[in-house]
CSV table of C-alpha atoms in Angstrom, one decimal:
chain,number,residue,atom,x,y,z
A,267,MET,CA,-19.7,70.8,65.9
A,268,GLU,CA,-19.2,67.3,67.2
A,269,TYR,CA,-20.8,64.5,65.2
A,270,THR,CA,-23.0,62.0,67.0
A,271,PRO,CA,-23.6,58.6,65.2
A,272,ILE,CA,-27.1,57.2,65.3
A,273,SER,CA,-28.6,53.7,65.3
A,274,PRO,CA,-30.6,52.4,62.3
A,275,PHE,CA,-33.8,53.5,64.1
A,276,MET,CA,-32.5,57.1,64.4
A,277,ARG,CA,-31.5,56.8,68.1
A,278,PRO,CA,-28.2,58.5,69.2
A,279,ILE,CA,-25.3,56.2,70.1
A,280,SER,CA,-23.6,57.3,73.3
A,281,HIS,CA,-19.9,57.9,73.5
A,282,ALA,CA,-19.8,55.3,76.2
A,283,HIS,CA,-20.9,52.8,73.5
A,284,LEU,CA,-18.2,54.0,71.2
A,285,ARG,CA,-15.6,53.3,73.9
A,286,VAL,CA,-17.0,49.7,74.2
A,287,ILE,CA,-17.1,49.2,70.5
A,288,GLU,CA,-13.5,50.5,70.1
A,289,ARG,CA,-12.3,48.4,73.1
A,290,PRO,CA,-9.4,46.2,72.1
A,291,GLU,CA,-9.9,42.5,72.2
A,292,ALA,CA,-7.4,42.0,75.0
A,293,SER,CA,-9.8,43.7,77.4
A,294,VAL,CA,-12.7,41.3,76.7
A,295,PRO,CA,-13.0,38.6,79.4
A,296,SER,CA,-11.4,35.3,78.4
A,297,LYS,CA,-14.2,33.2,79.8
A,298,PRO,CA,-17.9,33.4,80.4
A,299,VAL,CA,-19.1,35.5,83.4
A,300,ASN,CA,-22.0,34.7,85.7
A,301,LYS,CA,-24.6,37.3,85.0
A,302,TRP,CA,-25.8,37.5,88.6
A,303,GLU,CA,-22.3,37.8,90.1
A,304,LEU,CA,-21.6,40.6,87.5
A,305,LEU,CA,-24.8,42.4,88.6
A,306,ARG,CA,-23.7,42.2,92.3
A,307,GLU,CA,-20.3,43.7,91.4
A,308,LEU,CA,-22.0,46.4,89.4
A,309,SER,CA,-24.3,47.1,92.4
A,310,LYS,CA,-21.3,47.6,94.6
A,311,ALA,CA,-19.7,49.9,92.0
A,312,GLN,CA,-22.8,51.7,90.8
A,313,ALA,CA,-21.5,55.2,91.7
A,314,ALA,CA,-18.5,54.7,89.4
A,315,PHE,CA,-20.8,54.1,86.5
A,316,GLY,CA,-23.3,56.8,87.3
A,317,ILE,CA,-26.3,54.5,87.7
A,318,SER,CA,-28.9,54.2,90.5
A,319,GLU,CA,-30.5,51.3,92.3
A,320,ARG,CA,-33.6,51.7,90.1
A,321,ASP,CA,-31.4,51.4,87.0
A,322,LEU,CA,-30.0,48.2,88.4
A,323,THR,CA,-33.5,46.9,89.0
A,324,VAL,CA,-34.3,47.3,85.3
A,325,LEU,CA,-31.0,45.7,84.3
A,326,GLN,CA,-31.8,42.8,86.6
A,327,GLY,CA,-35.2,42.4,84.8
A,328,LEU,CA,-33.5,42.4,81.4
A,329,LEU,CA,-30.9,39.8,82.6
A,330,SER,CA,-33.8,37.6,83.7
A,331,PHE,CA,-34.8,37.3,80.0
A,332,PHE,CA,-31.4,36.0,79.1
A,333,PRO,CA,-31.8,32.2,79.3
A,334,GLU,CA,-28.2,31.3,80.3
A,335,ASP,CA,-26.6,32.0,83.7
A,336,ALA,CA,-23.3,33.0,82.1
A,337,LEU,CA,-22.7,35.8,79.6
A,338,GLY,CA,-20.1,35.2,76.9
A,339,GLY,CA,-18.9,32.2,75.0
A,340,ASN,CA,-20.5,31.7,71.6
A,341,THR,CA,-24.0,32.7,72.8
A,342,GLU,CA,-25.6,35.8,71.3
A,343,MET,CA,-26.3,38.2,74.1
A,344,VAL,CA,-29.5,39.9,72.8
A,345,VAL,CA,-32.8,39.9,74.7
A,346,PHE,CA,-35.9,41.1,72.9
A,347,PRO,CA,-38.8,41.4,75.5
A,348,SER,CA,-41.6,43.9,74.8
A,349,ASN,CA,-42.0,46.9,77.0
A,350,LYS,CA,-45.1,45.3,78.5
A,351,ALA,CA,-43.2,42.1,79.4
A,352,ILE,CA,-40.4,44.1,81.0
A,353,CYS,CA,-42.8,46.1,83.1
A,354,GLU,CA,-44.6,42.9,84.2
A,355,ARG,CA,-41.2,41.4,85.2
A,356,LEU,CA,-40.5,44.6,87.2
A,357,ASN,CA,-43.7,44.2,89.3
A,358,GLY,CA,-45.7,46.7,87.3
A,359,MET,CA,-43.2,49.5,87.0
A,360,PRO,CA,-44.7,52.3,84.8
A,361,CYS,CA,-43.6,52.0,81.1
A,362,SER,CA,-42.4,55.6,81.1
A,363,THR,CA,-40.2,55.0,84.2
A,364,MET,CA,-38.8,51.8,82.7
A,365,ARG,CA,-37.9,53.5,79.5
A,366,ARG,CA,-36.1,56.3,81.4
A,367,HIS,CA,-34.0,53.8,83.4
A,368,LEU,CA,-33.2,51.9,80.2
A,369,ALA,CA,-32.0,55.1,78.6
A,370,ARG,CA,-29.6,55.6,81.5
A,371,LEU,CA,-28.2,52.1,81.2
A,372,VAL,CA,-27.7,52.7,77.5
A,373,GLU,CA,-26.0,56.1,78.1
A,374,ALA,CA,-23.7,54.4,80.7
A,375,GLY,CA,-22.5,52.0,78.1
A,376,LEU,CA,-23.9,48.9,79.8
A,377,LEU,CA,-26.5,48.1,77.2
A,378,MET,CA,-26.7,48.6,73.4
A,379,ARG,CA,-29.8,48.9,71.3
A,380,ARG,CA,-30.1,46.6,68.3
A,381,ASP,CA,-33.0,48.2,66.5
A,382,SER,CA,-35.0,46.5,63.7
A,383,PRO,CA,-36.1,48.6,60.7
A,384,ASN,CA,-39.5,49.1,62.3
A,385,GLY,CA,-38.3,49.5,65.9
A,386,LYS,CA,-39.8,46.3,67.1
A,387,ARG,CA,-37.9,43.7,69.2
A,388,TYR,CA,-38.0,40.2,67.9
A,389,VAL,CA,-35.8,37.3,66.6
A,390,ARG,CA,-35.8,35.9,63.1
A,391,LYS,CA,-34.5,32.5,62.1
A,392,ARG,CA,-33.5,31.5,58.6
A,393,GLY,CA,-32.1,28.0,58.6
A,394,GLU,CA,-29.0,28.1,60.8
A,395,GLU,CA,-29.0,31.9,60.8
A,396,ARG,CA,-30.6,33.8,63.7
A,397,VAL,CA,-31.0,37.5,63.8
A,398,ALA,CA,-32.3,39.2,67.0
A,399,PHE,CA,-33.4,42.8,67.5
A,400,GLY,CA,-33.6,44.2,71.1
A,401,PHE,CA,-31.1,45.0,73.8
A,402,ASP,CA,-27.5,43.7,73.4
A,403,LEU,CA,-25.9,42.7,76.7
A,404,SER,CA,-22.4,42.3,75.2
A,405,PRO,CA,-21.2,45.8,76.5
A,406,LEU,CA,-22.0,44.6,80.0
A,407,TYR,CA,-20.0,41.5,79.4
A,408,CYS,CA,-17.1,43.4,77.7
A,409,ARG,CA,-16.8,45.6,80.8
A,410,ALA,CA,-16.9,42.7,83.3
A,411,GLU,CA,-13.3,43.2,84.3
A,412,GLU,CA,-13.7,46.9,84.7
A,413,ILE,CA,-16.8,46.4,86.8
A,414,ALA,CA,-14.9,43.9,89.0
A,415,ARG,CA,-12.0,46.3,89.5
A,416,ALA,CA,-14.4,49.1,90.4
A,417,GLY,CA,-16.3,46.8,92.9
A,418,GLU,CA,-13.0,45.8,94.6
A,419,ALA,CA,-12.0,49.4,94.9
A,420,VAL,CA,-15.2,50.2,96.6
A,421,ARG,CA,-14.7,47.3,99.0
A,422,GLU,CA,-11.2,48.4,99.8
A,423,ALA,CA,-12.4,52.0,100.5
A,424,GLU,CA,-15.1,50.6,102.8
A,425,ASP,CA,-12.6,48.5,104.6
A,426,ARG,CA,-10.3,51.5,105.2
A,427,VAL,CA,-13.3,53.4,106.6
A,428,ARG,CA,-14.2,50.4,108.9
A,429,ARG,CA,-10.6,50.1,110.1
A,430,LEU,CA,-10.2,53.8,110.7
A,431,ARG,CA,-13.5,53.9,112.5
A,432,GLU,CA,-12.4,51.1,114.9
A,433,VAL,CA,-9.1,52.9,115.5
A,434,VAL,CA,-10.8,56.2,116.3
A,435,SER,CA,-13.2,54.3,118.7
A,436,LEU,CA,-10.2,52.8,120.5
A,437,MET,CA,-8.5,56.1,120.7
A,438,ARG,CA,-11.6,57.7,122.2
A,439,ARG,CA,-11.6,54.9,124.9
A,440,ASP,CA,-7.9,55.5,125.5
A,441,LEU,CA,-8.6,59.2,125.9
A,442,ALA,CA,-11.4,58.6,128.5
A,443,ALA,CA,-9.2,56.1,130.4
A,444,LEU,CA,-6.2,58.5,130.5
A,445,ALA,CA,-8.5,61.3,131.8
A,446,GLU,CA,-9.5,59.2,134.7
A,447,LEU,CA,-5.9,58.0,135.3
A,448,GLY,CA,-4.6,61.6,135.1
A,449,ASP,CA,-7.1,62.8,137.7
A,450,ASP,CA,-5.8,60.2,140.1
A,451,PHE,CA,-2.1,61.1,139.6
A,452,GLN,CA,-2.3,64.9,138.9
A,453,PRO,CA,-5.7,66.2,140.0
A,454,GLY,CA,-6.8,69.7,139.1
A,455,ILE,CA,-5.2,70.0,135.6
A,456,GLY,CA,-7.5,71.3,132.9
A,457,LEU,CA,-6.1,68.8,130.4
A,458,TRP,CA,-8.2,66.0,131.9
A,459,ASP,CA,-11.5,67.9,131.4
A,460,GLN,CA,-10.5,68.6,127.8
A,461,LEU,CA,-9.8,64.9,127.3
A,462,ARG,CA,-13.2,64.0,128.8
A,463,ASP,CA,-15.0,66.5,126.6
A,464,THR,CA,-13.3,65.4,123.5
A,465,ALA,CA,-14.0,61.7,124.3
A,466,ALA,CA,-17.7,62.5,124.7
A,467,LEU,CA,-17.9,64.5,121.5
A,468,THR,CA,-16.1,61.8,119.6
A,469,ALA,CA,-18.5,59.1,120.9
A,470,ARG,CA,-21.5,61.3,119.8
A,471,ALA,CA,-19.9,61.7,116.3
A,472,LEU,CA,-19.3,58.0,115.9
A,473,ARG,CA,-23.0,57.4,116.1
A,474,ARG,CA,-23.2,58.9,112.6
A,475,LYS,CA,-21.8,57.6,109.3
A,476,LEU,CA,-18.5,59.4,108.9
A,477,SER,CA,-16.4,59.8,105.8
A,478,LEU,CA,-12.7,58.8,105.6
A,479,GLU,CA,-11.8,62.5,105.7
A,480,ASP,CA,-13.9,63.1,108.9
A,481,LEU,CA,-12.4,60.0,110.6
A,482,SER,CA,-8.9,61.1,109.6
A,483,ALA,CA,-9.4,64.5,111.2
A,484,PHE,CA,-10.7,62.9,114.4
A,485,ARG,CA,-7.6,60.6,114.4
A,486,ILE,CA,-5.2,63.5,114.1
A,487,GLU,CA,-6.9,65.4,116.9
A,488,LEU,CA,-7.1,62.4,119.2
A,489,GLU,CA,-3.4,61.5,118.6
A,490,THR,CA,-2.3,65.0,119.6
A,491,LEU,CA,-4.3,64.8,122.8
A,492,LEU,CA,-3.2,61.3,123.6
A,493,ASP,CA,0.4,62.2,123.3
A,494,ARG,CA,-0.1,65.2,125.5
A,495,ALA,CA,-1.8,63.1,128.1
A,496,ARG,CA,0.8,60.3,128.0
A,497,ASP,CA,3.6,62.8,128.3
A,498,ALA,CA,1.9,64.4,131.4
A,499,ILE,CA,1.3,61.0,133.0
A,500,ASP,CA,4.5,59.1,132.1
A,501,GLY,CA,6.7,61.4,134.2
A,502,PRO,CA,5.5,60.6,137.7
A,503,GLU,CA,4.1,57.2,136.8
A,504,THR,CA,6.8,55.4,134.9
A,505,GLU,CA,8.8,54.1,137.9
A,506,GLU,CA,5.7,53.0,139.8
A,507,MET,CA,4.3,51.2,136.7
A,508,ASN,CA,7.5,49.4,136.2
A,509,THR,CA,7.5,48.3,139.8
A,510,ASN,CA,3.9,47.2,139.6
A,511,GLY,CA,4.8,45.2,136.4
A,512,ALA,CA,7.6,43.4,138.1
A,513,HIS,CA,5.3,42.6,141.1
A,514,PHE,CA,2.6,41.3,138.7
A,515,GLU,CA,5.2,39.1,137.0
A,516,ARG,CA,6.4,37.7,140.3
A,517,HIS,CA,2.9,37.0,141.4
A,518,HIS,CA,2.2,35.2,138.2
A,519,HIS,CA,5.2,32.9,138.6
A,520,ASN,CA,4.1,32.1,142.1
A,521,SER,CA,0.4,31.4,141.4
A,522,ASN,CA,0.0,30.0,137.9
A,523,LYS,CA,2.7,27.6,136.8
A,524,GLU,CA,0.6,25.9,134.2
A,525,SER,CA,0.1,29.1,132.1
A,526,LEU,CA,3.8,29.3,131.2
A,527,GLU,CA,3.0,27.6,128.0
A,528,LEU,CA,0.9,29.2,125.3
A,529,GLU,CA,-2.1,26.9,125.3
A,530,PRO,CA,0.0,23.8,124.3
A,531,ALA,CA,-3.0,21.6,123.7
A,532,LEU,CA,-4.2,24.0,120.9
A,533,GLU,CA,-0.9,24.8,119.3
A,534,LYS,CA,-0.9,21.7,117.2
A,535,GLY,CA,-4.3,22.4,115.9
A,536,GLY,CA,-5.9,19.4,117.6
A,537,ALA,CA,-8.7,21.2,119.4
A,538,ALA,CA,-9.2,24.1,117.0
A,539,ALA,CA,-12.2,22.6,115.2
A,540,GLY,CA,-14.0,21.1,118.2
A,541,VAL,CA,-15.0,24.0,120.3
A,542,PRO,CA,-18.6,25.3,119.6
A,543,LYS,CA,-19.2,28.9,119.0
A,544,ALA,CA,-21.4,30.9,121.3
A,545,ASP,CA,-24.1,33.3,120.1
A,546,ALA,CA,-22.7,36.1,122.1
A,547,CYS,CA,-20.2,37.1,119.4
A,548,GLY,CA,-22.4,37.1,116.4
A,549,PRO,CA,-22.7,40.1,113.9
A,550,GLU,CA,-25.2,41.7,116.2
A,551,ALA,CA,-22.4,42.7,118.6
A,552,ASP,CA,-22.1,46.1,116.9
A,553,MET,CA,-19.8,49.0,117.5
A,554,GLU,CA,-21.6,50.5,120.5
A,555,GLU,CA,-21.7,47.1,122.3
A,556,ARG,CA,-18.0,46.6,121.8
A,557,ASP,CA,-17.3,50.1,122.8
A,558,THR,CA,-18.6,49.5,126.3
A,559,ARG,CA,-16.0,46.9,127.0
A,560,LYS,CA,-13.1,47.9,129.3
A,561,VAL,CA,-9.5,48.1,128.3
A,562,PRO,CA,-7.6,44.9,129.4
A,563,LYS,CA,-6.3,45.2,133.0
A,564,ILE,CA,-2.8,44.0,131.9
A,565,PRO,CA,-0.6,47.1,131.3
A,566,LEU,CA,0.2,47.8,127.7
A,567,HIS,CA,3.9,48.2,128.4
A,568,LEU,CA,4.0,44.6,129.6
A,569,VAL,CA,2.4,43.4,126.4
A,570,ILE,CA,5.0,45.3,124.3
A,571,ALA,CA,7.9,44.0,126.5
A,572,SER,CA,6.8,40.4,126.1
A,573,CYS,CA,6.5,40.6,122.3
A,574,PRO,CA,9.8,42.1,121.0
A,575,SER,CA,9.2,40.5,117.6
A,576,LEU,CA,6.5,43.0,116.9
A,577,LYS,CA,9.1,45.7,116.3
A,578,THR,CA,10.6,43.7,113.5
A,579,PHE,CA,7.3,43.7,111.5
A,580,TYR,CA,5.8,47.0,112.6
A,581,GLN,CA,7.9,50.2,112.7
A,582,GLY,CA,5.4,52.5,114.4
A,583,ASN,CA,5.3,53.5,118.0
A,584,VAL,CA,2.9,51.5,120.3
A,585,ARG,CA,2.1,53.7,123.3
A,586,HIS,CA,-1.7,53.3,123.2
A,587,TRP,CA,-4.2,50.5,122.7
A,588,HIS,CA,-5.3,51.9,119.3
A,589,GLN,CA,-1.7,51.7,118.1
A,590,LEU,CA,-1.5,48.1,119.2
A,591,PHE,CA,-4.7,47.4,117.3
A,592,ASP,CA,-3.2,49.0,114.2
A,593,ALA,CA,-0.1,46.9,114.6
A,594,ALA,CA,-2.2,43.7,114.9
A,595,CYS,CA,-4.1,44.7,111.7
A,596,HIS,CA,-0.7,45.1,110.0
A,597,VAL,CA,0.8,41.7,110.9
A,598,ARG,CA,-2.4,39.7,110.7
A,599,PRO,CA,-2.3,39.1,106.9
A,600,ALA,CA,1.4,38.0,107.0
A,601,MET,CA,0.5,35.4,109.7
A,602,GLY,CA,-2.1,33.8,107.4
A,603,ILE,CA,-5.1,34.8,109.6
A,604,SER,CA,-8.2,35.4,107.6
A,605,VAL,CA,-10.3,38.6,107.8
A,606,SER,CA,-13.3,36.5,109.1
A,607,ALA,CA,-11.2,35.0,111.9
A,608,TRP,CA,-9.9,38.4,112.9
A,609,GLU,CA,-13.3,40.0,112.9
A,610,GLU,CA,-14.8,37.2,114.9
A,611,ALA,CA,-12.0,37.5,117.5
A,612,GLN,CA,-12.7,41.2,117.8
A,613,ARG,CA,-16.4,40.6,118.4
A,614,CYS,CA,-15.8,38.0,121.1
A,615,MET,CA,-12.7,39.3,122.8
A,616,GLY,CA,-12.9,43.0,122.1
A,617,PRO,CA,-10.4,44.7,119.8
A,618,GLU,CA,-7.7,45.2,122.5
A,619,GLN,CA,-7.6,41.6,123.7
A,620,ALA,CA,-7.8,40.3,120.2
A,621,SER,CA,-4.8,42.5,119.3
A,622,ILE,CA,-2.8,41.1,122.3
A,623,VAL,CA,-3.6,37.6,121.2
A,624,VAL,CA,-2.3,38.2,117.7
A,625,VAL,CA,1.0,39.9,118.7
A,626,ALA,CA,1.5,37.1,121.3
A,627,MET,CA,0.9,34.5,118.6
A,628,LEU,CA,3.5,36.4,116.5
A,629,GLU,CA,6.0,35.8,119.2
A,630,ARG,CA,5.4,32.0,119.2
A,631,PHE,CA,4.6,31.8,115.4
A,632,SER,CA,7.0,28.9,114.7
A,633,ASP,CA,5.2,26.8,117.4
A,634,ILE,CA,1.7,27.3,116.0
A,635,ARG,CA,0.8,25.0,113.1
A,636,SER,CA,-2.4,26.8,112.0
A,637,PRO,CA,-2.6,30.5,113.2
A,638,GLY,CA,-6.1,31.0,111.9
A,639,GLY,CA,-7.4,27.8,113.5
A,640,TYR,CA,-5.6,28.6,116.7
A,641,LEU,CA,-7.2,32.1,116.8
A,642,ARG,CA,-10.7,30.7,116.1
A,643,ALA,CA,-10.2,28.2,119.0
A,644,LEU,CA,-9.3,30.9,121.4
A,645,THR,CA,-12.2,33.0,120.1
A,646,SER,CA,-14.6,30.2,120.9
A,647,LYS,CA,-13.1,29.9,124.4
A,648,ALA,CA,-13.5,33.6,124.9
A,649,ALA,CA,-17.2,33.4,123.8
A,650,ALA,CA,-17.7,30.8,126.4
A,651,GLY,CA,-16.1,33.0,129.1
A,652,GLU,CA,-13.1,30.6,129.4
A,653,PHE,CA,-10.2,32.7,128.1
A,654,SER,CA,-8.1,35.6,129.3
A,655,CYS,CA,-5.1,37.0,127.5
A,656,GLY,CA,-3.2,37.7,130.7
A,657,PRO,CA,-1.7,34.2,131.1
A,658,MET,CA,-0.5,34.3,127.5
A,659,VAL,CA,1.5,37.5,128.1
A,660,MET,CA,2.9,36.4,131.4
A,661,ALA,CA,4.0,33.0,129.8
A,662,LEU,CA,5.9,35.0,127.2
A,663,ILE,CA,7.5,37.1,129.9
A,664,GLY,CA,8.4,33.9,131.9
A,665,ARG,CA,10.1,32.5,128.8
A,666,ARG,CA,12.2,35.6,128.3
A,667,SER,CA,13.2,35.7,132.0
A,668,ALA,CA,14.2,32.0,131.8
A,669,ALA,CA,16.3,32.5,128.6
């Protein structure tokens, strides 16, 4: 039979507590930790520690009794409020409910009881000595690094889901666009109806909160259909699209000489900070609003042809807009573009046009002093309706033709 140690007041000590007590000194944080930041990290990683939002509410109440903002240092981390004081701090939570949540926090190894001989909570001072009986917050402090790692893991998982959700959304739009294109080139094929039905079902599914596994399954299904559609269309269309692309390039050279340079006034960073942002690209521009935007009119194969440097940094095939988005997400960190600048660009330009801008910037990377500031400046122009990625792509094609 396994032996369970008990506290001086005959309360069991959980095995989570024993792990904290036996934790080597090297794992204890080397400096004080802000208690509220630690609580936020624990809120993000609550599932990993088996606690609920109500448990966290009680822990927040206990932390409010600790007079310092930081845990650690030479400060004793014991709080000793009465049950009545705790319940009042928790806006009148019933005492039985509060004790139940406290027990869960203790069992999770985030708190430790320091019981007095009579079970009361109080502090006793004798000269320089101070002895407190109540709830010890030191286990929470000792596990600060573990909590931070768990919170970061949750954020990374959420980011993977957000990115995959965006990719699936772009694939759905590619599918719908190819269905319309296929009907024009080869009418009467049942594949186009299948594409339309799958696109509609995917759009309906994206209204729900999907797991990473669900989104991965959608991605596999959509990739298979996209490859089938592209193979069916590329045969009769390739020669005509190449001809149209050459015509588009000649028309550009004849009609827009000034766009042969990639926004030279902004490349040195001079105007990056001076353009006001419009309200149209705030956080309220959600997935459904972005999903209604049309795919850029410039052909994807022209974008790829004008940005050969992309192949050096991204090994995957780029045959569809969602694959270009994936490539832009891949090279964005290496270019020094922040997550916030990238997300703002997607909100204002749409994910496809933002992806075109990033890969075009990669092609002219040595000429751009501040890629993040440059992208923010173009984002502001897009929010004001004063930007299109077409001249950027055609300027790059013009440079390659002149070389």
